[in-house]
Amino acid sequence: MAKYLILAATGQIGQMTTQDLLDNTDADLVLYGHNAESRLSKFAGDRVTLIDGDLKDTATLKKAIDGVDGVFLAYVATPDIMKPLIKTMDEAGVKRFIAMSVPDVYQEVAGPFQAWYREHTGLVWQTNYVDSVDAIENSDLDYVILRTTWLYNDPSKTEVDVTKKGESFKDAQITREAVAKFAAELLTGKQDYHRESLGIGEPNTEWTKPSFY
């Protein structure tokens, strides 16, 4: 029986990914986050273990990671979180790692969206999010980095437009539901990407800004 760990599971994407995995797989889940036992009580059951913990709490993370087949970090982490987490995964022998990030770590945002994105997000390639991405890419993990554009909610929109590292990124928006579904499929092998940094957006949204702005 497969077992997956969702870190920052109390957030919207963490909860949506949890629900997708419960609905569409028979995997066991470990849900990790601040006050997880109370905030995620609706997921309590035979297949779910709830662990209260902080992403900087290495001792608790070690207990959560033990015995899992893959990890999804449903949070855009800075290097002070990412580097110890990678070390903990290495020590536990866990290879599959899905991690959220943001576009423009490679200065890849282009097209009509570029000006608005950089005005509202800043110059991402000058931030320490680059160091987090570098740490993952320089690891020996079977990783997928999800450079996720501006988020909104709509359960009817779950298609994903994928661009790879080195390709221009132009999509203005994507639903949290689409990110969650894609992350779940990466964990379970339905999406066959390995050691890739992927830009993900909603198809046909190469606009100047998200529709909700």
GROMACS .gro file of C-alpha atoms in nm:
model
  213
    1MET     CA    1   0.000   0.000   0.000
    2ALA     CA    2   0.142   0.337  -0.100
    3LYS     CA    3   0.177   0.611   0.159
    4TYR     CA    4   0.222   0.981   0.084
    5LEU     CA    5   0.312   1.274   0.305
    6ILE     CA    6   0.157   1.616   0.243
    7LEU     CA    7   0.345   1.899   0.409
    8ALA     CA    8   0.162   2.224   0.482
    9ALA     CA    9  -0.149   2.010   0.450
   10THR     CA   10  -0.371   2.263   0.626
   11GLY     CA   11  -0.359   2.508   0.333
   12GLN     CA   12  -0.614   2.506   0.052
   13ILE     CA   13  -0.396   2.317  -0.196
   14GLY     CA   14  -0.287   2.070   0.069
   15GLN     CA   15  -0.648   1.995   0.156
   16MET     CA   16  -0.755   1.969  -0.208
   17THR     CA   17  -0.469   1.728  -0.279
   18THR     CA   18  -0.568   1.522   0.022
   19GLN     CA   19  -0.926   1.496  -0.099
   20ASP     CA   20  -0.815   1.400  -0.450
   21LEU     CA   21  -0.593   1.120  -0.318
   22LEU     CA   22  -0.865   0.991  -0.086
   23ASP     CA   23  -1.121   0.992  -0.366
   24ASN     CA   24  -0.907   0.847  -0.645
   25THR     CA   25  -0.653   0.616  -0.480
   26ASP     CA   26  -0.633   0.364  -0.198
   27ALA     CA   27  -0.313   0.520  -0.061
   28ASP     CA   28  -0.255   0.601   0.303
   29LEU     CA   29  -0.180   0.966   0.383
   30VAL     CA   30   0.021   1.153   0.642
   31LEU     CA   31  -0.103   1.512   0.679
   32TYR     CA   32   0.144   1.750   0.841
   33GLY     CA   33   0.088   2.110   0.944
   34HIS     CA   34   0.021   2.359   1.220
   35ASN     CA   35  -0.264   2.229   1.438
   36ALA     CA   36  -0.330   1.955   1.184
   37GLU     CA   37  -0.522   1.738   1.428
   38SER     CA   38  -0.788   2.003   1.481
   39ARG     CA   39  -0.780   2.182   1.143
   40LEU     CA   40  -0.787   1.860   0.938
   41SER     CA   41  -1.016   1.654   1.159
   42LYS     CA   42  -1.260   1.612   0.869
   43PHE     CA   43  -1.004   1.382   0.704
   44ALA     CA   44  -0.962   1.158   1.009
   45GLY     CA   45  -0.994   0.789   0.926
   46ASP     CA   46  -0.814   0.459   0.885
   47ARG     CA   47  -0.611   0.587   0.588
   48VAL     CA   48  -0.503   0.918   0.741
   49THR     CA   49  -0.245   1.009   1.004
   50LEU     CA   50  -0.255   1.368   1.132
   51ILE     CA   51   0.065   1.524   1.266
   52ASP     CA   52   0.091   1.867   1.426
   53GLY     CA   53   0.422   2.025   1.331
   54ASP     CA   54   0.622   2.311   1.190
   55LEU     CA   55   0.824   2.278   0.870
   56LYS     CA   56   1.135   2.379   1.066
   57ASP     CA   57   1.081   2.106   1.328
   58THR     CA   58   1.325   1.847   1.197
   59ALA     CA   59   1.259   1.590   1.468
   60THR     CA   60   0.887   1.582   1.398
   61LEU     CA   61   0.947   1.585   1.023
   62LYS     CA   62   1.166   1.276   1.055
   63LYS     CA   63   0.879   1.090   1.221
   64ALA     CA   64   0.635   1.205   0.952
   65ILE     CA   65   0.861   1.110   0.660
   66ASP     CA   66   0.949   0.764   0.791
   67GLY     CA   67   0.800   0.496   0.565
   68VAL     CA   68   0.638   0.719   0.302
   69ASP     CA   69   0.672   0.671  -0.074
   70GLY     CA   70   0.654   1.036  -0.172
   71VAL     CA   71   0.627   1.389  -0.033
   72PHE     CA   72   0.429   1.689  -0.157
   73LEU     CA   73   0.526   2.026  -0.014
   74ALA     CA   74   0.212   2.234  -0.070
   75TYR     CA   75   0.395   2.554   0.016
   76VAL     CA   76   0.654   2.779  -0.147
   77ALA     CA   77   0.945   2.734   0.092
   78THR     CA   78   1.254   2.942   0.155
   79PRO     CA   79   1.600   2.778   0.181
   80ASP     CA   80   1.594   2.763   0.562
   81ILE     CA   81   1.305   2.517   0.526
   82MET     CA   82   1.402   2.349   0.199
   83LYS     CA   83   1.762   2.253   0.272
   84PRO     CA   84   1.697   2.071   0.602
   85LEU     CA   85   1.392   1.904   0.447
   86ILE     CA   86   1.600   1.765   0.161
   87LYS     CA   87   1.855   1.636   0.412
   88THR     CA   88   1.580   1.471   0.616
   89MET     CA   89   1.436   1.304   0.305
   90ASP     CA   90   1.782   1.178   0.208
   91GLU     CA   91   1.836   1.031   0.553
   92ALA     CA   92   1.496   0.860   0.536
   93GLY     CA   93   1.564   0.720   0.188
   94VAL     CA   94   1.259   0.891   0.037
   95LYS     CA   95   1.316   0.999  -0.323
   96ARG     CA   96   0.989   1.125  -0.474
   97PHE     CA   97   0.942   1.493  -0.396
   98ILE     CA   98   0.689   1.738  -0.539
   99ALA     CA   99   0.748   2.099  -0.436
  100MET     CA  100   0.563   2.419  -0.514
  101SER     CA  101   0.752   2.725  -0.633
  102VAL     CA  102   0.680   3.040  -0.830
  103PRO     CA  103   0.749   3.147  -1.190
  104ASP     CA  104   1.042   3.367  -1.294
  105VAL     CA  105   1.314   3.197  -1.089
  106TYR     CA  106   1.488   3.159  -1.428
  107GLN     CA  107   1.360   3.495  -1.566
  108GLU     CA  108   1.130   3.284  -1.782
  109VAL     CA  109   0.807   3.484  -1.757
  110ALA     CA  110   0.742   3.634  -2.101
  111GLY     CA  111   0.472   3.767  -2.329
  112PRO     CA  112   0.182   3.994  -2.231
  113PHE     CA  113   0.190   3.867  -1.870
  114GLN     CA  114   0.548   3.968  -1.798
  115ALA     CA  115   0.500   4.335  -1.705
  116TRP     CA  116   0.203   4.278  -1.472
  117TYR     CA  117   0.362   3.975  -1.306
  118ARG     CA  118   0.688   4.149  -1.228
  119GLU     CA  119   0.509   4.460  -1.105
  120HIS     CA  120   0.300   4.257  -0.861
  121THR     CA  121   0.547   3.981  -0.767
  122GLY     CA  122   0.881   4.156  -0.790
  123LEU     CA  123   1.201   4.024  -0.942
  124VAL     CA  124   1.177   3.662  -0.831
  125TRP     CA  125   1.517   3.567  -0.973
  126GLN     CA  126   1.675   3.803  -0.719
  127THR     CA  127   1.507   3.633  -0.420
  128ASN     CA  128   1.605   3.331  -0.213
  129TYR     CA  129   1.337   3.124  -0.385
  130VAL     CA  130   1.611   3.067  -0.642
  131ASP     CA  131   1.824   2.909  -0.368
  132SER     CA  132   1.536   2.674  -0.280
  133VAL     CA  133   1.504   2.565  -0.643
  134ASP     CA  134   1.882   2.521  -0.670
  135ALA     CA  135   1.884   2.304  -0.360
  136ILE     CA  136   1.621   2.074  -0.508
  137GLU     CA  137   1.785   2.059  -0.851
  138ASN     CA  138   2.125   1.983  -0.696
  139SER     CA  139   1.985   1.701  -0.484
  140ASP     CA  140   1.958   1.336  -0.583
  141LEU     CA  141   1.581   1.336  -0.528
  142ASP     CA  142   1.328   1.228  -0.790
  143TYR     CA  143   1.179   1.576  -0.781
  144VAL     CA  144   0.924   1.781  -0.969
  145ILE     CA  145   0.919   2.155  -0.904
  146LEU     CA  146   0.584   2.321  -0.978
  147ARG     CA  147   0.631   2.687  -1.073
  148THR     CA  148   0.271   2.784  -1.018
  149THR     CA  149   0.123   3.105  -1.157
  150TRP     CA  150  -0.146   3.322  -0.988
  151LEU     CA  151  -0.405   3.112  -0.807
  152TYR     CA  152  -0.783   3.115  -0.782
  153ASN     CA  153  -1.057   2.859  -0.707
  154ASP     CA  154  -1.283   2.691  -0.963
  155PRO     CA  155  -1.344   2.314  -0.939
  156SER     CA  156  -1.459   2.303  -1.302
  157LYS     CA  157  -1.114   2.400  -1.433
  158THR     CA  158  -0.852   2.129  -1.374
  159GLU     CA  159  -0.661   2.125  -1.703
  160VAL     CA  160  -0.293   2.217  -1.684
  161ASP     CA  161  -0.065   2.382  -1.940
  162VAL     CA  162   0.292   2.260  -1.878
  163THR     CA  163   0.616   2.432  -1.976
  164LYS     CA  164   0.960   2.297  -1.895
  165LYS     CA  165   1.274   2.470  -1.771
  166GLY     CA  166   1.420   2.675  -2.054
  167GLU     CA  167   1.081   2.748  -2.209
  168SER     CA  168   0.895   3.077  -2.181
  169PHE     CA  169   0.617   3.100  -1.923
  170LYS     CA  170   0.315   3.307  -2.028
  171ASP     CA  171   0.008   3.176  -1.840
  172ALA     CA  172  -0.162   3.430  -1.613
  173GLN     CA  173  -0.362   3.203  -1.382
  174ILE     CA  174  -0.440   2.852  -1.264
  175THR     CA  175  -0.691   2.706  -1.019
  176ARG     CA  176  -0.587   2.554  -0.689
  177GLU     CA  177  -0.794   2.252  -0.789
  178ALA     CA  178  -0.579   2.203  -1.099
  179VAL     CA  179  -0.257   2.229  -0.898
  180ALA     CA  180  -0.387   1.980  -0.642
  181LYS     CA  181  -0.497   1.729  -0.906
  182PHE     CA  182  -0.165   1.756  -1.088
  183ALA     CA  183   0.033   1.714  -0.766
  184ALA     CA  184  -0.170   1.405  -0.674
  185GLU     CA  185  -0.107   1.256  -1.018
  186LEU     CA  186   0.266   1.325  -0.986
  187LEU     CA  187   0.275   1.144  -0.652
  188THR     CA  188   0.090   0.841  -0.784
  189GLY     CA  189   0.270   0.820  -1.119
  190LYS     CA  190  -0.024   0.916  -1.340
  191GLN     CA  191   0.190   1.210  -1.454
  192ASP     CA  192   0.530   1.081  -1.565
  193TYR     CA  193   0.771   1.364  -1.492
  194HIS     CA  194   1.103   1.310  -1.315
  195ARG     CA  195   1.375   1.558  -1.213
  196GLU     CA  196   1.190   1.838  -1.388
  197SER     CA  197   1.108   2.200  -1.311
  198LEU     CA  198   0.767   2.266  -1.462
  199GLY     CA  199   0.580   2.590  -1.514
  200ILE     CA  200   0.210   2.521  -1.475
  201GLY     CA  201  -0.079   2.743  -1.574
  202GLU     CA  202  -0.428   2.726  -1.713
  203PRO     CA  203  -0.448   2.663  -2.089
  204ASN     CA  204  -0.535   2.963  -2.306
  205THR     CA  205  -0.459   3.227  -2.041
  206GLU     CA  206  -0.169   3.409  -2.209
  207TRP     CA  207  -0.315   3.739  -2.094
  208THR     CA  208  -0.177   4.063  -1.955
  209LYS     CA  209  -0.304   3.973  -1.607
  210PRO     CA  210  -0.527   3.718  -1.429
  211SER     CA  211  -0.899   3.743  -1.505
  212PHE     CA  212  -0.979   3.810  -1.140
  213TYR     CA  213  -0.777   4.134  -1.133
   0.00000   0.00000   0.00000
